[in-house]
Amino acid sequence: MQQGGAGGGVTPQMPALENYVLPGSRPGQRTEAAGGGRQEAADCAQTLSALGRLESIGSGTRLPLERVKMSSTKVGFRLAACLLNISEARKKDIVEKIAKAALSDDNGQKHSQATVLNIFSDYDYNRSVITIAAPIDMLGNYVIAACTEAFRSIDMAIQEGIHPCLGAVDLVPIYPLLDVGVEECGKVAQSIAEILTLRVPGCSMFLFGQADQPEKRSLVQRRKQLGWFKGRDFKSMEVKPDIGAVPSQRYGLTGVGASPYVMNCNVTIDTQDMATGKDIARAIRGSNTRGLKGVQTMAFPHNGKIEIACNVESFEDQDNTMTAHEDFGYISYCVLGKTFSYVSPQSIEAQIKKLASNYGINTARTALVGFTPEECKHCATYALKKGIGEFWRMRGGMFM
């Protein structure tokens, strides 16, 4: 469940300046991408700050709890993003090659309207999340190129990591950012799945969300049905893909779908007791009557501690009821006139910290994997206006 928060009144640690496990770095290191272009990074940080999203505090940042008031960001195109989850984090060259595949055609000609906003890699999980943004009518081609490279480079028969996964390309979610509906994202996701099975013979796809018609089953529902949480013994699982071949040991099974934006927030607690971690994860899960709406959780051993990994779903707030409860940690935003809400990273961290204290345990670290929905939209707009394809290289310490 890779997709990691900011602090509820606490200054969170900034990601390390090296994104990957480099020669000489210790196993278990988790890093986010960085590089040159610091002036551009400062310019983008100023733009985000103008939206009320960034407040500098020393070397870290704090995300305020007030509602985000979205500025007009009309740029002449309609934007969507893919938070591509691949089952590789330990080989920097492979991860970067997959990310760069989204930015150029087969002849090396760069796409002017594609940007990779972020790369988040975790050594223990052996999983990376690559954030690709582009106009909706072009995004599919760029995602297909990255997925094709991933299938070429990652062999699930020898892949190891503590994070559950079924595929070399494990997850291809399409999220609307600007002037795009989730239904259109679903059609793009369907097309991605169909084309990939033709371009990479032997790969297998399951559909979820708006791509899974007419049922529109959620990602969690599909993962439970397919045994994603149990392992990848495909012979005993008798998995039937929605599109493509019977899952192979090399490619595995890939989930492709669309939904409102899903943010990832990971909170580490200072214990090695997995039972305690599971209890806390269960308590804040949205399916729990006293849990946090839209939050899905799992507990993992991570670098000598336990990490509570949270997928934070945006849900449609038709009556604007969550907008009226922003003081309780819900943040609202609009896409195509529809209001969506999600639980803030600060609220998630605060709730986990409170629950952990009942066990006499402290929280050790909180990490947001990439962006909030608003940050993703605004950074995509900025990067595409400026023609910055490798945006991940210039983020530096400006973002969580």
Short mmCIF file of C-alpha atoms in Angstrom, two decimals:
data_model
loop_
_atom_site.label_atom_id
_atom_site.label_comp_id
_atom_site.label_asym_id
_atom_site.label_seq_id
_atom_site.Cartn_x
_atom_site.Cartn_y
_atom_site.Cartn_z
CA MET A 1 0.00 0.00 0.00
CA GLN A 2 2.54 2.44 -1.11
CA GLN A 3 1.09 5.68 -1.57
CA GLY A 4 2.99 7.92 2.55
CA GLY A 5 2.06 12.54 5.67
CA ALA A 6 2.65 15.74 7.25
CA GLY A 7 2.44 16.40 10.94
CA GLY A 8 -0.52 17.39 13.03
CA GLY A 9 1.05 20.49 14.52
CA VAL A 10 4.48 18.85 14.36
CA THR A 11 7.19 19.74 11.89
CA PRO A 12 7.68 16.61 9.75
CA GLN A 13 11.06 15.41 8.61
CA MET A 14 11.92 16.31 5.06
CA PRO A 15 12.80 13.55 2.61
CA ALA A 16 16.46 12.87 2.04
CA LEU A 17 18.07 14.64 -0.89
CA GLU A 18 19.02 11.38 -2.60
CA ASN A 19 16.03 9.55 -3.97
CA TYR A 20 17.39 6.05 -4.16
CA VAL A 21 19.60 3.56 -2.39
CA LEU A 22 22.97 4.60 -3.75
CA PRO A 23 26.24 2.69 -3.48
CA GLY A 24 27.36 2.85 0.13
CA SER A 25 23.93 3.69 1.55
CA ARG A 26 22.39 1.33 4.01
CA PRO A 27 19.55 -1.08 3.17
CA GLY A 28 16.18 0.17 4.35
CA GLN A 29 16.87 3.73 3.26
CA ARG A 30 13.87 5.48 1.78
CA THR A 31 14.40 8.58 -0.27
CA GLU A 32 12.70 10.95 -2.68
CA ALA A 33 14.08 12.45 -5.84
CA ALA A 34 16.12 15.61 -5.99
CA GLY A 35 18.64 17.30 -8.19
CA GLY A 36 19.48 20.62 -9.79
CA GLY A 37 17.30 23.51 -10.90
CA ARG A 38 16.95 24.97 -7.41
CA GLN A 39 15.78 28.36 -8.72
CA GLU A 40 12.92 26.67 -10.56
CA ALA A 41 12.14 24.74 -7.38
CA ALA A 42 12.06 28.00 -5.42
CA ASP A 43 9.75 29.53 -8.01
CA CYS A 44 7.38 26.58 -7.79
CA ALA A 45 7.49 26.66 -3.99
CA GLN A 46 6.47 30.32 -4.10
CA THR A 47 3.55 29.43 -6.32
CA LEU A 48 2.41 26.73 -3.91
CA SER A 49 2.92 29.04 -0.98
CA ALA A 50 0.61 31.54 -2.64
CA LEU A 51 -2.07 28.85 -2.48
CA GLY A 52 -1.55 28.55 1.25
CA ARG A 53 -0.10 25.05 0.92
CA LEU A 54 3.47 25.60 2.13
CA GLU A 55 4.72 27.29 5.26
CA SER A 56 8.47 27.08 5.66
CA ILE A 57 9.77 26.15 9.08
CA GLY A 58 13.52 25.76 9.16
CA SER A 59 14.47 22.84 6.96
CA GLY A 60 10.97 21.36 6.98
CA THR A 61 7.46 22.29 5.93
CA ARG A 62 4.10 22.27 7.62
CA LEU A 63 0.84 21.85 5.73
CA PRO A 64 -1.83 24.05 7.35
CA LEU A 65 -5.21 22.53 8.15
CA GLU A 66 -7.42 25.21 6.65
CA ARG A 67 -9.37 24.54 3.51
CA VAL A 68 -7.41 24.86 0.31
CA LYS A 69 -8.78 27.68 -1.82
CA MET A 70 -7.90 26.70 -5.36
CA SER A 71 -6.75 29.45 -7.68
CA SER A 72 -7.63 29.51 -11.34
CA THR A 73 -5.04 27.46 -13.20
CA LYS A 74 -6.41 27.45 -16.73
CA VAL A 75 -3.56 26.39 -18.97
CA GLY A 76 -5.39 25.40 -22.13
CA PHE A 77 -5.52 21.68 -21.40
CA ARG A 78 -7.27 19.19 -19.16
CA LEU A 79 -4.98 17.35 -16.78
CA ALA A 80 -4.83 13.93 -15.18
CA ALA A 81 -2.14 12.00 -13.32
CA CYS A 82 -1.00 8.42 -12.94
CA LEU A 83 0.71 7.32 -9.71
CA LEU A 84 2.43 4.35 -11.31
CA ASN A 85 3.39 1.66 -8.75
CA ILE A 86 6.21 -0.61 -9.89
CA SER A 87 7.82 -3.53 -8.06
CA GLU A 88 11.37 -2.17 -8.10
CA ALA A 89 13.20 0.30 -5.85
CA ARG A 90 16.67 -1.16 -5.35
CA LYS A 91 18.07 -0.42 -8.80
CA LYS A 92 18.13 3.31 -9.42
CA ASP A 93 19.00 2.97 -13.10
CA ILE A 94 15.96 0.80 -13.79
CA VAL A 95 13.55 3.07 -11.91
CA GLU A 96 14.84 6.17 -13.72
CA LYS A 97 14.73 4.42 -17.08
CA ILE A 98 11.07 3.57 -16.51
CA ALA A 99 10.29 7.16 -15.49
CA LYS A 100 12.12 8.60 -18.50
CA ALA A 101 10.25 6.26 -20.86
CA ALA A 102 7.14 8.36 -20.20
CA LEU A 103 8.90 11.49 -21.41
CA SER A 104 10.24 10.50 -24.85
CA ASP A 105 9.20 8.46 -27.87
CA ASP A 106 11.13 5.49 -29.24
CA ASN A 107 13.40 7.84 -31.21
CA GLY A 108 14.33 9.87 -28.15
CA GLN A 109 12.11 12.82 -29.11
CA LYS A 110 10.90 14.44 -25.90
CA HIS A 111 7.18 14.88 -25.29
CA SER A 112 6.48 18.54 -24.63
CA GLN A 113 3.35 17.89 -22.58
CA ALA A 114 4.50 15.16 -20.22
CA THR A 115 6.10 15.54 -16.82
CA VAL A 116 7.28 13.15 -14.12
CA LEU A 117 6.54 15.08 -10.94
CA ASN A 118 7.95 12.69 -8.36
CA ILE A 119 9.68 9.36 -7.81
CA PHE A 120 9.33 7.75 -4.39
CA SER A 121 11.33 4.58 -3.77
CA ASP A 122 11.44 2.36 -0.70
CA TYR A 123 14.23 -0.20 -0.37
CA ASP A 124 12.50 -2.50 2.15
CA TYR A 125 9.26 -2.49 0.16
CA ASN A 126 11.17 -2.78 -3.14
CA ARG A 127 8.47 -0.58 -4.60
CA SER A 128 8.49 2.79 -6.34
CA VAL A 129 5.71 5.25 -7.10
CA ILE A 130 6.27 7.38 -10.21
CA THR A 131 3.92 10.36 -10.60
CA ILE A 132 3.25 11.08 -14.29
CA ALA A 133 1.04 14.03 -15.32
CA ALA A 134 -0.15 15.14 -18.74
CA PRO A 135 -3.26 16.23 -20.64
CA ILE A 136 -5.84 13.46 -20.37
CA ASP A 137 -5.90 12.75 -24.11
CA MET A 138 -2.15 12.12 -24.12
CA LEU A 139 -1.53 10.60 -20.69
CA GLY A 140 -2.40 7.07 -21.78
CA ASN A 141 0.40 6.91 -24.34
CA TYR A 142 2.99 8.11 -21.84
CA VAL A 143 1.86 5.64 -19.17
CA ILE A 144 1.90 2.78 -21.67
CA ALA A 145 5.51 3.64 -22.59
CA ALA A 146 6.57 3.60 -18.93
CA CYS A 147 4.72 0.34 -18.26
CA THR A 148 6.25 -1.31 -21.33
CA GLU A 149 9.72 -0.43 -20.06
CA ALA A 150 8.82 -1.74 -16.59
CA PHE A 151 7.64 -5.07 -17.98
CA ARG A 152 10.89 -5.30 -19.95
CA SER A 153 13.04 -4.53 -16.90
CA ILE A 154 11.37 -6.22 -13.89
CA ASP A 155 11.11 -9.99 -13.44
CA MET A 156 8.57 -10.97 -10.81
CA ALA A 157 10.00 -14.47 -10.64
CA ILE A 158 12.99 -13.07 -8.71
CA GLN A 159 11.45 -9.95 -7.13
CA GLU A 160 11.64 -9.68 -3.34
CA GLY A 161 10.18 -7.11 -0.93
CA ILE A 162 7.97 -6.86 2.14
CA HIS A 163 5.19 -4.93 0.40
CA PRO A 164 2.39 -7.02 -1.14
CA CYS A 165 2.39 -7.01 -4.93
CA LEU A 166 1.16 -9.14 -7.81
CA GLY A 167 2.74 -7.49 -10.83
CA ALA A 168 5.99 -6.05 -12.17
CA VAL A 169 3.72 -3.11 -12.88
CA ASP A 170 1.54 -3.52 -9.82
CA LEU A 171 -0.85 -0.59 -10.07
CA VAL A 172 -1.83 1.91 -12.77
CA PRO A 173 -4.34 4.36 -11.24
CA ILE A 174 -5.55 7.36 -13.27
CA TYR A 175 -6.72 10.41 -11.29
CA PRO A 176 -8.41 13.60 -12.56
CA LEU A 177 -6.62 16.87 -11.79
CA LEU A 178 -8.04 19.70 -13.88
CA ASP A 179 -11.24 19.93 -15.96
CA VAL A 180 -11.46 16.14 -16.30
CA GLY A 181 -14.07 13.77 -14.89
CA VAL A 182 -13.31 10.42 -13.31
CA GLU A 183 -15.48 8.74 -15.95
CA GLU A 184 -13.16 9.90 -18.72
CA CYS A 185 -10.19 8.71 -16.67
CA GLY A 186 -11.88 5.30 -16.52
CA LYS A 187 -12.03 5.12 -20.31
CA VAL A 188 -8.36 6.04 -20.56
CA ALA A 189 -7.52 3.32 -18.02
CA GLN A 190 -9.46 0.73 -20.02
CA SER A 191 -7.56 1.73 -23.14
CA ILE A 192 -4.22 1.47 -21.30
CA ALA A 193 -5.04 -2.07 -20.18
CA GLU A 194 -6.13 -3.19 -23.63
CA ILE A 195 -3.13 -1.72 -25.46
CA LEU A 196 -0.63 -3.07 -22.93
CA THR A 197 -1.85 -6.65 -23.41
CA LEU A 198 -1.23 -6.22 -27.14
CA ARG A 199 2.11 -4.48 -26.79
CA VAL A 200 3.44 -6.84 -24.11
CA PRO A 201 2.18 -10.35 -24.96
CA GLY A 202 1.79 -12.42 -21.81
CA CYS A 203 0.91 -9.58 -19.43
CA SER A 204 -2.37 -9.66 -17.52
CA MET A 205 -4.72 -6.95 -16.26
CA PHE A 206 -7.51 -6.57 -13.73
CA LEU A 207 -9.71 -3.48 -13.74
CA PHE A 208 -11.02 -1.43 -10.82
CA GLY A 209 -13.02 1.72 -10.15
CA GLN A 210 -14.37 3.56 -13.18
CA ALA A 211 -12.48 1.22 -15.52
CA ASP A 212 -14.37 -1.79 -14.13
CA GLN A 213 -17.66 -1.51 -15.96
CA PRO A 214 -20.44 -1.93 -15.05
CA GLU A 215 -19.59 -3.09 -11.52
CA LYS A 216 -17.12 -0.29 -10.68
CA ARG A 217 -15.57 -2.43 -7.94
CA SER A 218 -13.05 -0.65 -5.75
CA LEU A 219 -9.34 -1.44 -5.72
CA VAL A 220 -9.65 -3.02 -2.27
CA GLN A 221 -12.51 -5.24 -3.44
CA ARG A 222 -10.56 -6.43 -6.45
CA ARG A 223 -7.39 -7.02 -4.44
CA LYS A 224 -9.29 -9.15 -1.93
CA GLN A 225 -10.89 -11.16 -4.71
CA LEU A 226 -7.54 -11.76 -6.39
CA GLY A 227 -5.51 -12.53 -3.28
CA TRP A 228 -3.23 -9.48 -3.52
CA PHE A 229 -2.82 -9.43 0.26
CA LYS A 230 -1.82 -13.12 0.45
CA GLY A 231 1.02 -13.51 -2.04
CA ARG A 232 1.52 -14.40 -5.67
CA ASP A 233 1.28 -18.15 -6.09
CA PHE A 234 -0.64 -17.85 -9.34
CA LYS A 235 -0.86 -21.60 -9.90
CA SER A 236 -2.82 -22.17 -6.71
CA MET A 237 -4.77 -18.89 -6.95
CA GLU A 238 -6.39 -19.71 -10.29
CA VAL A 239 -6.61 -16.02 -11.08
CA LYS A 240 -8.63 -14.99 -14.11
CA PRO A 241 -7.59 -11.59 -15.46
CA ASP A 242 -10.10 -9.19 -16.96
CA ILE A 243 -7.85 -8.59 -19.96
CA GLY A 244 -4.84 -10.51 -21.24
CA ALA A 245 -3.21 -13.85 -20.58
CA VAL A 246 -3.22 -16.05 -17.51
CA PRO A 247 -0.77 -14.37 -15.11
CA SER A 248 2.82 -15.43 -15.66
CA GLN A 249 5.63 -15.69 -13.15
CA ARG A 250 7.56 -12.97 -14.98
CA TYR A 251 4.92 -10.26 -15.45
CA GLY A 252 2.41 -11.15 -12.74
CA LEU A 253 -0.93 -9.33 -12.62
CA THR A 254 -1.43 -5.58 -13.02
CA GLY A 255 -4.29 -3.47 -11.64
CA VAL A 256 -5.51 -0.67 -13.93
CA GLY A 257 -8.29 1.71 -13.02
CA ALA A 258 -9.51 5.20 -12.21
CA SER A 259 -10.96 6.99 -9.22
CA PRO A 260 -10.82 10.36 -7.47
CA TYR A 261 -7.29 11.09 -6.26
CA VAL A 262 -5.77 8.70 -3.71
CA MET A 263 -3.00 10.12 -1.52
CA ASN A 264 -0.49 7.99 0.38
CA CYS A 265 0.53 8.79 3.93
CA ASN A 266 2.86 6.53 5.95
CA VAL A 267 3.37 6.94 9.69
CA THR A 268 6.14 5.05 11.48
CA ILE A 269 5.67 4.05 15.12
CA ASP A 270 8.62 3.35 17.38
CA THR A 271 8.09 -0.33 18.04
CA GLN A 272 8.77 -3.71 16.49
CA ASP A 273 5.52 -5.20 17.78
CA MET A 274 3.52 -6.08 14.66
CA ALA A 275 0.41 -6.94 16.69
CA THR A 276 0.32 -3.39 18.04
CA GLY A 277 0.85 -1.98 14.56
CA LYS A 278 -2.05 -4.03 13.21
CA ASP A 279 -4.30 -2.90 16.08
CA ILE A 280 -3.57 0.75 15.34
CA ALA A 281 -4.00 0.26 11.59
CA ARG A 282 -7.34 -1.43 12.19
CA ALA A 283 -8.53 1.34 14.50
CA ILE A 284 -8.09 4.16 11.99
CA ARG A 285 -9.31 2.23 8.95
CA GLY A 286 -12.34 3.80 7.28
CA SER A 287 -14.27 0.53 7.46
CA ASN A 288 -14.12 0.82 11.26
CA THR A 289 -17.10 2.70 12.69
CA ARG A 290 -14.71 4.99 14.59
CA GLY A 291 -12.12 5.13 11.83
CA LEU A 292 -11.20 7.90 9.41
CA LYS A 293 -13.41 8.09 6.34
CA GLY A 294 -11.70 7.07 3.13
CA VAL A 295 -8.56 5.75 4.87
CA GLN A 296 -7.28 2.23 4.15
CA THR A 297 -4.38 0.90 6.18
CA MET A 298 -1.83 -1.87 6.52
CA ALA A 299 1.04 -2.35 8.99
CA PHE A 300 4.52 -3.38 7.82
CA PRO A 301 7.89 -3.97 9.48
CA HIS A 302 10.10 -1.19 8.20
CA ASN A 303 13.71 -0.37 9.03
CA GLY A 304 13.52 -1.80 12.55
CA LYS A 305 10.14 -0.24 13.35
CA ILE A 306 6.51 -0.61 12.27
CA GLU A 307 5.03 1.56 9.55
CA ILE A 308 1.30 2.24 9.24
CA ALA A 309 0.79 2.68 5.50
CA CYS A 310 -2.36 4.60 4.59
CA ASN A 311 -4.15 5.00 1.28
CA VAL A 312 -6.21 8.17 1.66
CA GLU A 313 -9.12 8.28 -0.76
CA SER A 314 -10.84 11.42 -1.97
CA PHE A 315 -14.60 10.95 -1.73
CA GLU A 316 -17.34 13.01 -3.32
CA ASP A 317 -18.85 15.43 -0.82
CA GLN A 318 -22.20 16.09 -2.48
CA ASP A 319 -23.68 18.06 0.42
CA ASN A 320 -20.45 19.87 1.34
CA THR A 321 -20.78 18.33 4.81
CA MET A 322 -17.02 17.83 5.15
CA THR A 323 -16.36 21.44 4.20
CA ALA A 324 -18.29 22.40 7.30
CA HIS A 325 -16.03 20.15 9.41
CA GLU A 326 -12.60 21.27 8.25
CA ASP A 327 -11.52 21.91 11.80
CA PHE A 328 -11.79 18.14 12.28
CA GLY A 329 -9.18 17.52 9.59
CA TYR A 330 -11.06 17.16 6.32
CA ILE A 331 -9.80 19.09 3.31
CA SER A 332 -12.05 19.83 0.33
CA TYR A 333 -11.31 20.65 -3.29
CA CYS A 334 -13.22 20.79 -6.58
CA VAL A 335 -12.82 19.12 -9.95
CA LEU A 336 -15.29 19.92 -12.75
CA GLY A 337 -17.68 21.49 -10.26
CA LYS A 338 -17.75 18.44 -7.99
CA THR A 339 -16.54 18.75 -4.39
CA PHE A 340 -14.24 16.05 -3.04
CA SER A 341 -12.89 15.68 0.48
CA TYR A 342 -10.13 13.71 2.14
CA VAL A 343 -8.63 13.33 5.60
CA SER A 344 -5.59 15.57 6.05
CA PRO A 345 -2.18 13.98 6.66
CA GLN A 346 -2.02 15.94 9.92
CA SER A 347 -5.19 14.32 11.21
CA ILE A 348 -3.94 10.86 10.29
CA GLU A 349 -0.66 11.41 12.09
CA ALA A 350 -2.40 12.91 15.12
CA GLN A 351 -4.80 9.97 15.39
CA ILE A 352 -2.01 7.40 15.06
CA LYS A 353 0.07 9.31 17.60
CA LYS A 354 -2.85 9.29 20.04
CA LEU A 355 -3.47 5.57 19.59
CA ALA A 356 0.24 4.75 19.86
CA SER A 357 0.49 6.69 23.12
CA ASN A 358 -2.08 4.31 24.62
CA TYR A 359 0.55 1.60 24.18
CA GLY A 360 3.34 3.82 25.52
CA ILE A 361 4.77 4.22 22.01
CA ASN A 362 5.85 7.35 20.12
CA THR A 363 5.59 8.07 16.40
CA ALA A 364 8.98 8.21 14.70
CA ARG A 365 8.33 9.60 11.25
CA THR A 366 5.58 10.64 8.85
CA ALA A 367 5.98 10.69 5.07
CA LEU A 368 3.71 11.90 2.30
CA VAL A 369 4.41 9.95 -0.88
CA GLY A 370 4.39 12.70 -3.49
CA PHE A 371 1.59 15.22 -3.20
CA THR A 372 -1.85 16.10 -1.95
CA PRO A 373 -4.41 16.38 -4.80
CA GLU A 374 -4.08 20.17 -4.93
CA GLU A 375 -0.28 20.10 -4.95
CA CYS A 376 -0.26 17.50 -7.71
CA LYS A 377 -2.53 19.62 -9.86
CA HIS A 378 -0.61 22.82 -9.31
CA CYS A 379 2.83 21.27 -9.78
CA ALA A 380 1.64 19.57 -12.98
CA THR A 381 0.33 22.88 -14.29
CA TYR A 382 3.58 24.64 -13.42
CA ALA A 383 5.83 21.92 -14.88
CA LEU A 384 3.93 21.74 -18.14
CA LYS A 385 3.82 25.52 -18.53
CA LYS A 386 7.59 25.62 -18.04
CA GLY A 387 8.27 22.52 -20.14
CA ILE A 388 9.92 20.67 -17.24
CA GLY A 389 9.69 16.97 -18.02
CA GLU A 390 11.99 15.76 -15.23
CA PHE A 391 10.35 17.82 -12.52
CA TRP A 392 11.34 15.24 -9.92
CA ARG A 393 14.99 16.30 -10.27
CA MET A 394 14.33 19.87 -9.12
CA ARG A 395 12.02 19.31 -6.19
CA GLY A 396 14.86 19.22 -3.69
CA GLY A 397 13.65 19.83 -0.14
CA MET A 398 10.72 21.98 -1.12
CA PHE A 399 8.09 19.31 -0.74
CA MET A 400 7.26 16.36 1.47
#
